[in-house]
Amino acid sequence: MPVPYIRLATSHDEDALGRLDRATWSLLHSVQPRPEPPYEPFFTERFGPRDHLVAELAGAVVGFLRLGFPTPLECNAHVRQIQGLAVADEARGAGVGRALLRAAQAEARRRGARRLTLRVLGHNTPARTLYESEGFVVEGILPEEFLLDGTYVDDVLMGRFL
């Protein structure tokens, strides 16, 4: 099985990442409504190419991870937060998510972070299992934080030291 190639995004990735983001949308991991045309740009003033890691298999974009700051506060600048992770359906089980998480840890360290955090929906067992296997621990739970399709869902806060 080929090993995923992980790299920083470039502006040329905009269309591929936007398509992947829309194709992988699910209530399992998103609290936003399903994207509808006309689609918003993938890269924004808040999150540009520098904030994204891209996974490729055989030259095709099959995943991404958005790495940002949890707050704009200087006193919180030692923490980075995973603010998006997507893997194409056809690439699931190929180690793409794990490779992106490991690359995010390395990139966060390179940028001076001491901690890496994330938020995951309580019912997203596959993601929670992956995060736990990569050293993330539950640091808090916001019970029934979201109402998704008629069901209340917990918001789980996870983190790890780098």
PDB file of N, CA and C in Angstrom, residues 44-123:
ATOM      1  N   THR A  44      -9.513  31.410   2.836  1.00  0.00           N
ATOM      2  CA  THR A  44     -10.122  32.665   3.260  1.00  0.00           C
ATOM      3  C   THR A  44      -9.040  33.559   3.861  1.00  0.00           C
ATOM      4  N   GLU A  45      -9.446  34.742   4.265  1.00  0.00           N
ATOM      5  CA  GLU A  45      -8.521  35.646   4.937  1.00  0.00           C
ATOM      6  C   GLU A  45      -8.030  35.011   6.238  1.00  0.00           C
ATOM      7  N   ARG A  46      -8.899  34.249   6.882  1.00  0.00           N
ATOM      8  CA  ARG A  46      -8.544  33.617   8.164  1.00  0.00           C
ATOM      9  C   ARG A  46      -7.667  32.380   7.980  1.00  0.00           C
ATOM     10  N   PHE A  47      -7.955  31.558   6.971  1.00  0.00           N
ATOM     11  CA  PHE A  47      -7.213  30.315   6.739  1.00  0.00           C
ATOM     12  C   PHE A  47      -6.757  30.239   5.287  1.00  0.00           C
ATOM     13  N   GLY A  48      -5.462  30.396   5.093  1.00  0.00           N
ATOM     14  CA  GLY A  48      -4.908  30.317   3.750  1.00  0.00           C
ATOM     15  C   GLY A  48      -4.130  29.028   3.553  1.00  0.00           C
ATOM     16  N   PRO A  49      -3.391  28.932   2.455  1.00  0.00           N
ATOM     17  CA  PRO A  49      -2.616  27.725   2.186  1.00  0.00           C
ATOM     18  C   PRO A  49      -1.653  27.368   3.318  1.00  0.00           C
ATOM     19  N   ARG A  50      -1.047  28.358   3.937  1.00  0.00           N
ATOM     20  CA  ARG A  50      -0.076  28.122   5.016  1.00  0.00           C
ATOM     21  C   ARG A  50      -0.697  27.379   6.201  1.00  0.00           C
ATOM     22  N   ASP A  51      -2.003  27.431   6.338  1.00  0.00           N
ATOM     23  CA  ASP A  51      -2.697  26.814   7.468  1.00  0.00           C
ATOM     24  C   ASP A  51      -3.201  25.408   7.165  1.00  0.00           C
ATOM     25  N   HIS A  52      -2.810  24.866   6.025  1.00  0.00           N
ATOM     26  CA  HIS A  52      -3.313  23.549   5.616  1.00  0.00           C
ATOM     27  C   HIS A  52      -2.197  22.595   5.239  1.00  0.00           C
ATOM     28  N   LEU A  53      -2.316  21.378   5.722  1.00  0.00           N
ATOM     29  CA  LEU A  53      -1.472  20.281   5.272  1.00  0.00           C
ATOM     30  C   LEU A  53      -2.303  19.479   4.280  1.00  0.00           C
ATOM     31  N   VAL A  54      -1.670  19.014   3.225  1.00  0.00           N
ATOM     32  CA  VAL A  54      -2.349  18.254   2.174  1.00  0.00           C
ATOM     33  C   VAL A  54      -1.764  16.856   2.118  1.00  0.00           C
ATOM     34  N   ALA A  55      -2.640  15.860   1.968  1.00  0.00           N
ATOM     35  CA  ALA A  55      -2.209  14.469   1.791  1.00  0.00           C
ATOM     36  C   ALA A  55      -2.470  14.059   0.348  1.00  0.00           C
ATOM     37  N   GLU A  56      -1.471  13.419  -0.243  1.00  0.00           N
ATOM     38  CA  GLU A  56      -1.599  12.899  -1.601  1.00  0.00           C
ATOM     39  C   GLU A  56      -1.297  11.402  -1.598  1.00  0.00           C
ATOM     40  N   LEU A  57      -2.021  10.688  -2.444  1.00  0.00           N
ATOM     41  CA  LEU A  57      -1.733   9.287  -2.758  1.00  0.00           C
ATOM     42  C   LEU A  57      -1.670   9.206  -4.273  1.00  0.00           C
ATOM     43  N   ALA A  58      -0.577   8.678  -4.782  1.00  0.00           N
ATOM     44  CA  ALA A  58      -0.392   8.546  -6.240  1.00  0.00           C
ATOM     45  C   ALA A  58      -0.648   9.868  -6.957  1.00  0.00           C
ATOM     46  N   GLY A  59      -0.235  10.978  -6.332  1.00  0.00           N
ATOM     47  CA  GLY A  59      -0.361  12.283  -6.957  1.00  0.00           C
ATOM     48  C   GLY A  59      -1.721  12.945  -6.841  1.00  0.00           C
ATOM     49  N   ALA A  60      -2.689  12.253  -6.256  1.00  0.00           N
ATOM     50  CA  ALA A  60      -4.034  12.819  -6.102  1.00  0.00           C
ATOM     51  C   ALA A  60      -4.227  13.335  -4.669  1.00  0.00           C
ATOM     52  N   VAL A  61      -4.862  14.493  -4.537  1.00  0.00           N
ATOM     53  CA  VAL A  61      -5.178  15.048  -3.220  1.00  0.00           C
ATOM     54  C   VAL A  61      -6.287  14.205  -2.601  1.00  0.00           C
ATOM     55  N   VAL A  62      -5.985  13.610  -1.428  1.00  0.00           N
ATOM     56  CA  VAL A  62      -6.961  12.725  -0.779  1.00  0.00           C
ATOM     57  C   VAL A  62      -7.257  13.122   0.665  1.00  0.00           C
ATOM     58  N   GLY A  63      -6.655  14.207   1.130  1.00  0.00           N
ATOM     59  CA  GLY A  63      -6.924  14.626   2.496  1.00  0.00           C
ATOM     60  C   GLY A  63      -6.318  15.977   2.792  1.00  0.00           C
ATOM     61  N   PHE A  64      -6.810  16.582   3.875  1.00  0.00           N
ATOM     62  CA  PHE A  64      -6.218  17.833   4.355  1.00  0.00           C
ATOM     63  C   PHE A  64      -6.452  17.963   5.848  1.00  0.00           C
ATOM     64  N   LEU A  65      -5.629  18.795   6.456  1.00  0.00           N
ATOM     65  CA  LEU A  65      -5.773  19.140   7.869  1.00  0.00           C
ATOM     66  C   LEU A  65      -5.552  20.637   7.983  1.00  0.00           C
ATOM     67  N   ARG A  66      -6.465  21.313   8.681  1.00  0.00           N
ATOM     68  CA  ARG A  66      -6.351  22.761   8.915  1.00  0.00           C
ATOM     69  C   ARG A  66      -5.778  22.961  10.316  1.00  0.00           C
ATOM     70  N   LEU A  67      -4.694  23.713  10.383  1.00  0.00           N
ATOM     71  CA  LEU A  67      -3.999  23.958  11.643  1.00  0.00           C
ATOM     72  C   LEU A  67      -4.055  25.444  11.939  1.00  0.00           C
ATOM     73  N   GLY A  68      -4.703  25.803  13.040  1.00  0.00           N
ATOM     74  CA  GLY A  68      -4.860  27.208  13.380  1.00  0.00           C
ATOM     75  C   GLY A  68      -4.583  27.477  14.836  1.00  0.00           C
ATOM     76  N   PHE A  69      -4.888  28.679  15.256  1.00  0.00           N
ATOM     77  CA  PHE A  69      -4.773  29.082  16.653  1.00  0.00           C
ATOM     78  C   PHE A  69      -6.149  28.965  17.297  1.00  0.00           C
ATOM     79  N   PRO A  70      -6.220  28.488  18.548  1.00  0.00           N
ATOM     80  CA  PRO A  70      -7.533  28.410  19.200  1.00  0.00           C
ATOM     81  C   PRO A  70      -8.125  29.783  19.503  1.00  0.00           C
ATOM     82  N   THR A  71      -7.255  30.776  19.740  1.00  0.00           N
ATOM     83  CA  THR A  71      -7.705  32.151  19.990  1.00  0.00           C
ATOM     84  C   THR A  71      -6.683  33.099  19.371  1.00  0.00           C
ATOM     85  N   PRO A  72      -7.022  34.381  19.231  1.00  0.00           N
ATOM     86  CA  PRO A  72      -6.047  35.355  18.730  1.00  0.00           C
ATOM     87  C   PRO A  72      -5.158  35.940  19.834  1.00  0.00           C
ATOM     88  N   LEU A  73      -5.270  35.432  21.046  1.00  0.00           N
ATOM     89  CA  LEU A  73      -4.552  35.987  22.191  1.00  0.00           C
ATOM     90  C   LEU A  73      -3.081  35.581  22.191  1.00  0.00           C
ATOM     91  N   GLU A  74      -2.198  36.539  22.467  1.00  0.00           N
ATOM     92  CA  GLU A  74      -0.761  36.261  22.534  1.00  0.00           C
ATOM     93  C   GLU A  74      -0.440  35.242  23.632  1.00  0.00           C
ATOM     94  N   CYS A  75      -1.165  35.320  24.743  1.00  0.00           N
ATOM     95  CA  CYS A  75      -0.902  34.406  25.864  1.00  0.00           C
ATOM     96  C   CYS A  75      -1.291  32.963  25.536  1.00  0.00           C
ATOM     97  N   ASN A  76      -1.925  32.741  24.384  1.00  0.00           N
ATOM     98  CA  ASN A  76      -2.373  31.414  23.956  1.00  0.00           C
ATOM     99  C   ASN A  76      -1.626  30.969  22.695  1.00  0.00           C
ATOM    100  N   ALA A  77      -0.598  31.735  22.304  1.00  0.00           N
ATOM    101  CA  ALA A  77       0.090  31.497  21.037  1.00  0.00           C
ATOM    102  C   ALA A  77       0.937  30.227  21.029  1.00  0.00           C
ATOM    103  N   HIS A  78       1.141  29.618  22.181  1.00  0.00           N
ATOM    104  CA  HIS A  78       1.922  28.377  22.260  1.00  0.00           C
ATOM    105  C   HIS A  78       1.067  27.141  21.957  1.00  0.00           C
ATOM    106  N   VAL A  79      -0.202  27.352  21.643  1.00  0.00           N
ATOM    107  CA  VAL A  79      -1.128  26.262  21.356  1.00  0.00           C
ATOM    108  C   VAL A  79      -1.584  26.365  19.902  1.00  0.00           C
ATOM    109  N   ARG A  80      -1.623  25.236  19.225  1.00  0.00           N
ATOM    110  CA  ARG A  80      -2.230  25.169  17.890  1.00  0.00           C
ATOM    111  C   ARG A  80      -3.438  24.248  18.009  1.00  0.00           C
ATOM    112  N   GLN A  81      -4.385  24.441  17.105  1.00  0.00           N
ATOM    113  CA  GLN A  81      -5.618  23.650  17.140  1.00  0.00           C
ATOM    114  C   GLN A  81      -5.907  23.097  15.751  1.00  0.00           C
ATOM    115  N   ILE A  82      -6.248  21.831  15.704  1.00  0.00           N
ATOM    116  CA  ILE A  82      -6.715  21.223  14.464  1.00  0.00           C
ATOM    117  C   ILE A  82      -8.143  21.702  14.273  1.00  0.00           C
ATOM    118  N   GLN A  83      -8.384  22.417  13.190  1.00  0.00           N
ATOM    119  CA  GLN A  83      -9.692  23.021  12.960  1.00  0.00           C
ATOM    120  C   GLN A  83     -10.344  22.494  11.694  1.00  0.00           C
ATOM    121  N   GLY A  84      -9.921  21.337  11.286  1.00  0.00           N
ATOM    122  CA  GLY A  84     -10.514  20.659  10.142  1.00  0.00           C
ATOM    123  C   GLY A  84      -9.627  19.506   9.721  1.00  0.00           C
ATOM    124  N   LEU A  85     -10.240  18.376   9.454  1.00  0.00           N
ATOM    125  CA  LEU A  85      -9.530  17.189   8.971  1.00  0.00           C
ATOM    126  C   LEU A  85     -10.488  16.435   8.073  1.00  0.00           C
ATOM    127  N   ALA A  86     -10.054  16.145   6.856  1.00  0.00           N
ATOM    128  CA  ALA A  86     -10.903  15.416   5.912  1.00  0.00           C
ATOM    129  C   ALA A  86     -10.052  14.419   5.138  1.00  0.00           C
ATOM    130  N   VAL A  87     -10.635  13.246   4.911  1.00  0.00           N
ATOM    131  CA  VAL A  87      -9.997  12.209   4.103  1.00  0.00           C
ATOM    132  C   VAL A  87     -11.034  11.706   3.111  1.00  0.00           C
ATOM    133  N   ALA A  88     -10.638  11.643   1.841  1.00  0.00           N
ATOM    134  CA  ALA A  88     -11.539  11.157   0.792  1.00  0.00           C
ATOM    135  C   ALA A  88     -11.981   9.732   1.110  1.00  0.00           C
ATOM    136  N   ASP A  89     -13.225   9.421   0.789  1.00  0.00           N
ATOM    137  CA  ASP A  89     -13.764   8.086   1.058  1.00  0.00           C
ATOM    138  C   ASP A  89     -12.878   6.984   0.497  1.00  0.00           C
ATOM    139  N   GLU A  90     -12.378   7.189  -0.729  1.00  0.00           N
ATOM    140  CA  GLU A  90     -11.585   6.143  -1.381  1.00  0.00           C
ATOM    141  C   GLU A  90     -10.209   5.955  -0.736  1.00  0.00           C
ATOM    142  N   ALA A  91      -9.799   6.881   0.133  1.00  0.00           N
ATOM    143  CA  ALA A  91      -8.485   6.782   0.782  1.00  0.00           C
ATOM    144  C   ALA A  91      -8.580   6.367   2.245  1.00  0.00           C
ATOM    145  N   ARG A  92      -9.782   6.133   2.732  1.00  0.00           N
ATOM    146  CA  ARG A  92      -9.936   5.739   4.145  1.00  0.00           C
ATOM    147  C   ARG A  92      -9.297   4.382   4.368  1.00  0.00           C
ATOM    148  N   GLY A  93      -8.645   4.240   5.502  1.00  0.00           N
ATOM    149  CA  GLY A  93      -7.976   2.995   5.829  1.00  0.00           C
ATOM    150  C   GLY A  93      -6.569   2.896   5.272  1.00  0.00           C
ATOM    151  N   ALA A  94      -6.111   3.942   4.578  1.00  0.00           N
ATOM    152  CA  ALA A  94      -4.775   3.926   3.970  1.00  0.00           C
ATOM    153  C   ALA A  94      -3.756   4.693   4.809  1.00  0.00           C
ATOM    154  N   GLY A  95      -4.135   5.100   6.023  1.00  0.00           N
ATOM    155  CA  GLY A  95      -3.206   5.809   6.895  1.00  0.00           C
ATOM    156  C   GLY A  95      -3.112   7.298   6.645  1.00  0.00           C
ATOM    157  N   VAL A  96      -4.041   7.836   5.867  1.00  0.00           N
ATOM    158  CA  VAL A  96      -4.001   9.256   5.521  1.00  0.00           C
ATOM    159  C   VAL A  96      -4.254  10.135   6.750  1.00  0.00           C
ATOM    160  N   GLY A  97      -5.302   9.844   7.506  1.00  0.00           N
ATOM    161  CA  GLY A  97      -5.617  10.639   8.696  1.00  0.00           C
ATOM    162  C   GLY A  97      -4.472  10.608   9.701  1.00  0.00           C
ATOM    163  N   ARG A  98      -3.921   9.431   9.929  1.00  0.00           N
ATOM    164  CA  ARG A  98      -2.806   9.278  10.870  1.00  0.00           C
ATOM    165  C   ARG A  98      -1.581  10.066  10.383  1.00  0.00           C
ATOM    166  N   ALA A  99      -1.276   9.984   9.093  1.00  0.00           N
ATOM    167  CA  ALA A  99      -0.136  10.719   8.545  1.00  0.00           C
ATOM    168  C   ALA A  99      -0.341  12.230   8.686  1.00  0.00           C
ATOM    169  N   LEU A 100      -1.564  12.697   8.457  1.00  0.00           N
ATOM    170  CA  LEU A 100      -1.856  14.122   8.622  1.00  0.00           C
ATOM    171  C   LEU A 100      -1.697  14.549  10.081  1.00  0.00           C
ATOM    172  N   LEU A 101      -2.179  13.733  11.015  1.00  0.00           N
ATOM    173  CA  LEU A 101      -2.044  14.065  12.437  1.00  0.00           C
ATOM    174  C   LEU A 101      -0.580  14.134  12.852  1.00  0.00           C
ATOM    175  N   ARG A 102       0.207  13.185  12.401  1.00  0.00           N
ATOM    176  CA  ARG A 102       1.631  13.189  12.756  1.00  0.00           C
ATOM    177  C   ARG A 102       2.349  14.384  12.137  1.00  0.00           C
ATOM    178  N   ALA A 103       2.002  14.705  10.910  1.00  0.00           N
ATOM    179  CA  ALA A 103       2.600  15.880  10.263  1.00  0.00           C
ATOM    180  C   ALA A 103       2.167  17.164  10.969  1.00  0.00           C
ATOM    181  N   ALA A 104       0.924  17.212  11.435  1.00  0.00           N
ATOM    182  CA  ALA A 104       0.435  18.390  12.156  1.00  0.00           C
ATOM    183  C   ALA A 104       1.201  18.578  13.461  1.00  0.00           C
ATOM    184  N   GLN A 105       1.488  17.483  14.130  1.00  0.00           N
ATOM    185  CA  GLN A 105       2.259  17.583  15.374  1.00  0.00           C
ATOM    186  C   GLN A 105       3.652  18.134  15.084  1.00  0.00           C
ATOM    187  N   ALA A 106       4.289  17.630  14.049  1.00  0.00           N
ATOM    188  CA  ALA A 106       5.624  18.100  13.677  1.00  0.00           C
ATOM    189  C   ALA A 106       5.592  19.571  13.253  1.00  0.00           C
ATOM    190  N   GLU A 107       4.592  19.936  12.459  1.00  0.00           N
ATOM    191  CA  GLU A 107       4.482  21.320  11.987  1.00  0.00           C
ATOM    192  C   GLU A 107       4.181  22.269  13.139  1.00  0.00           C
ATOM    193  N   ALA A 108       3.316  21.860  14.056  1.00  0.00           N
ATOM    194  CA  ALA A 108       3.010  22.695  15.221  1.00  0.00           C
ATOM    195  C   ALA A 108       4.270  22.902  16.067  1.00  0.00           C
ATOM    196  N   ARG A 109       5.027  21.838  16.276  1.00  0.00           N
ATOM    197  CA  ARG A 109       6.295  21.950  17.010  1.00  0.00           C
ATOM    198  C   ARG A 109       7.241  22.919  16.285  1.00  0.00           C
ATOM    199  N   ARG A 110       7.337  22.751  14.968  1.00  0.00           N
ATOM    200  CA  ARG A 110       8.223  23.601  14.169  1.00  0.00           C
ATOM    201  C   ARG A 110       7.839  25.076  14.309  1.00  0.00           C
ATOM    202  N   ARG A 111       6.551  25.333  14.466  1.00  0.00           N
ATOM    203  CA  ARG A 111       6.062  26.710  14.607  1.00  0.00           C
ATOM    204  C   ARG A 111       6.064  27.188  16.054  1.00  0.00           C
ATOM    205  N   GLY A 112       6.652  26.406  16.948  1.00  0.00           N
ATOM    206  CA  GLY A 112       6.822  26.840  18.329  1.00  0.00           C
ATOM    207  C   GLY A 112       5.726  26.445  19.291  1.00  0.00           C
ATOM    208  N   ALA A 113       4.833  25.583  18.892  1.00  0.00           N
ATOM    209  CA  ALA A 113       3.737  25.178  19.782  1.00  0.00           C
ATOM    210  C   ALA A 113       4.216  24.176  20.827  1.00  0.00           C
ATOM    211  N   ARG A 114       3.594  24.225  21.985  1.00  0.00           N
ATOM    212  CA  ARG A 114       3.837  23.259  23.064  1.00  0.00           C
ATOM    213  C   ARG A 114       2.682  22.270  23.194  1.00  0.00           C
ATOM    214  N   ARG A 115       1.512  22.690  22.689  1.00  0.00           N
ATOM    215  CA  ARG A 115       0.311  21.853  22.798  1.00  0.00           C
ATOM    216  C   ARG A 115      -0.434  21.865  21.477  1.00  0.00           C
ATOM    217  N   LEU A 116      -1.170  20.782  21.244  1.00  0.00           N
ATOM    218  CA  LEU A 116      -2.041  20.675  20.074  1.00  0.00           C
ATOM    219  C   LEU A 116      -3.402  20.222  20.578  1.00  0.00           C
ATOM    220  N   THR A 117      -4.452  20.945  20.188  1.00  0.00           N
ATOM    221  CA  THR A 117      -5.797  20.638  20.652  1.00  0.00           C
ATOM    222  C   THR A 117      -6.731  20.440  19.471  1.00  0.00           C
ATOM    223  N   LEU A 118      -7.928  19.950  19.761  1.00  0.00           N
ATOM    224  CA  LEU A 118      -8.955  19.790  18.741  1.00  0.00           C
ATOM    225  C   LEU A 118     -10.303  19.647  19.423  1.00  0.00           C
ATOM    226  N   ARG A 119     -11.329  19.785  18.630  1.00  0.00           N
ATOM    227  CA  ARG A 119     -12.700  19.540  19.080  1.00  0.00           C
ATOM    228  C   ARG A 119     -13.282  18.494  18.140  1.00  0.00           C
ATOM    229  N   VAL A 120     -13.995  17.535  18.717  1.00  0.00           N
ATOM    230  CA  VAL A 120     -14.583  16.463  17.918  1.00  0.00           C
ATOM    231  C   VAL A 120     -15.978  16.185  18.467  1.00  0.00           C
ATOM    232  N   LEU A 121     -16.895  15.876  17.578  1.00  0.00           N
ATOM    233  CA  LEU A 121     -18.254  15.562  18.024  1.00  0.00           C
ATOM    234  C   LEU A 121     -18.253  14.224  18.760  1.00  0.00           C
ATOM    235  N   GLY A 122     -19.019  14.173  19.839  1.00  0.00           N
ATOM    236  CA  GLY A 122     -19.046  12.987  20.689  1.00  0.00           C
ATOM    237  C   GLY A 122     -19.407  11.708  19.967  1.00  0.00           C
ATOM    238  N   HIS A 123     -20.242  11.798  18.940  1.00  0.00           N
ATOM    239  CA  HIS A 123     -20.674  10.583  18.238  1.00  0.00           C
ATOM    240  C   HIS A 123     -19.706  10.138  17.145  1.00  0.00           C
TER     241      HIS A 123
END
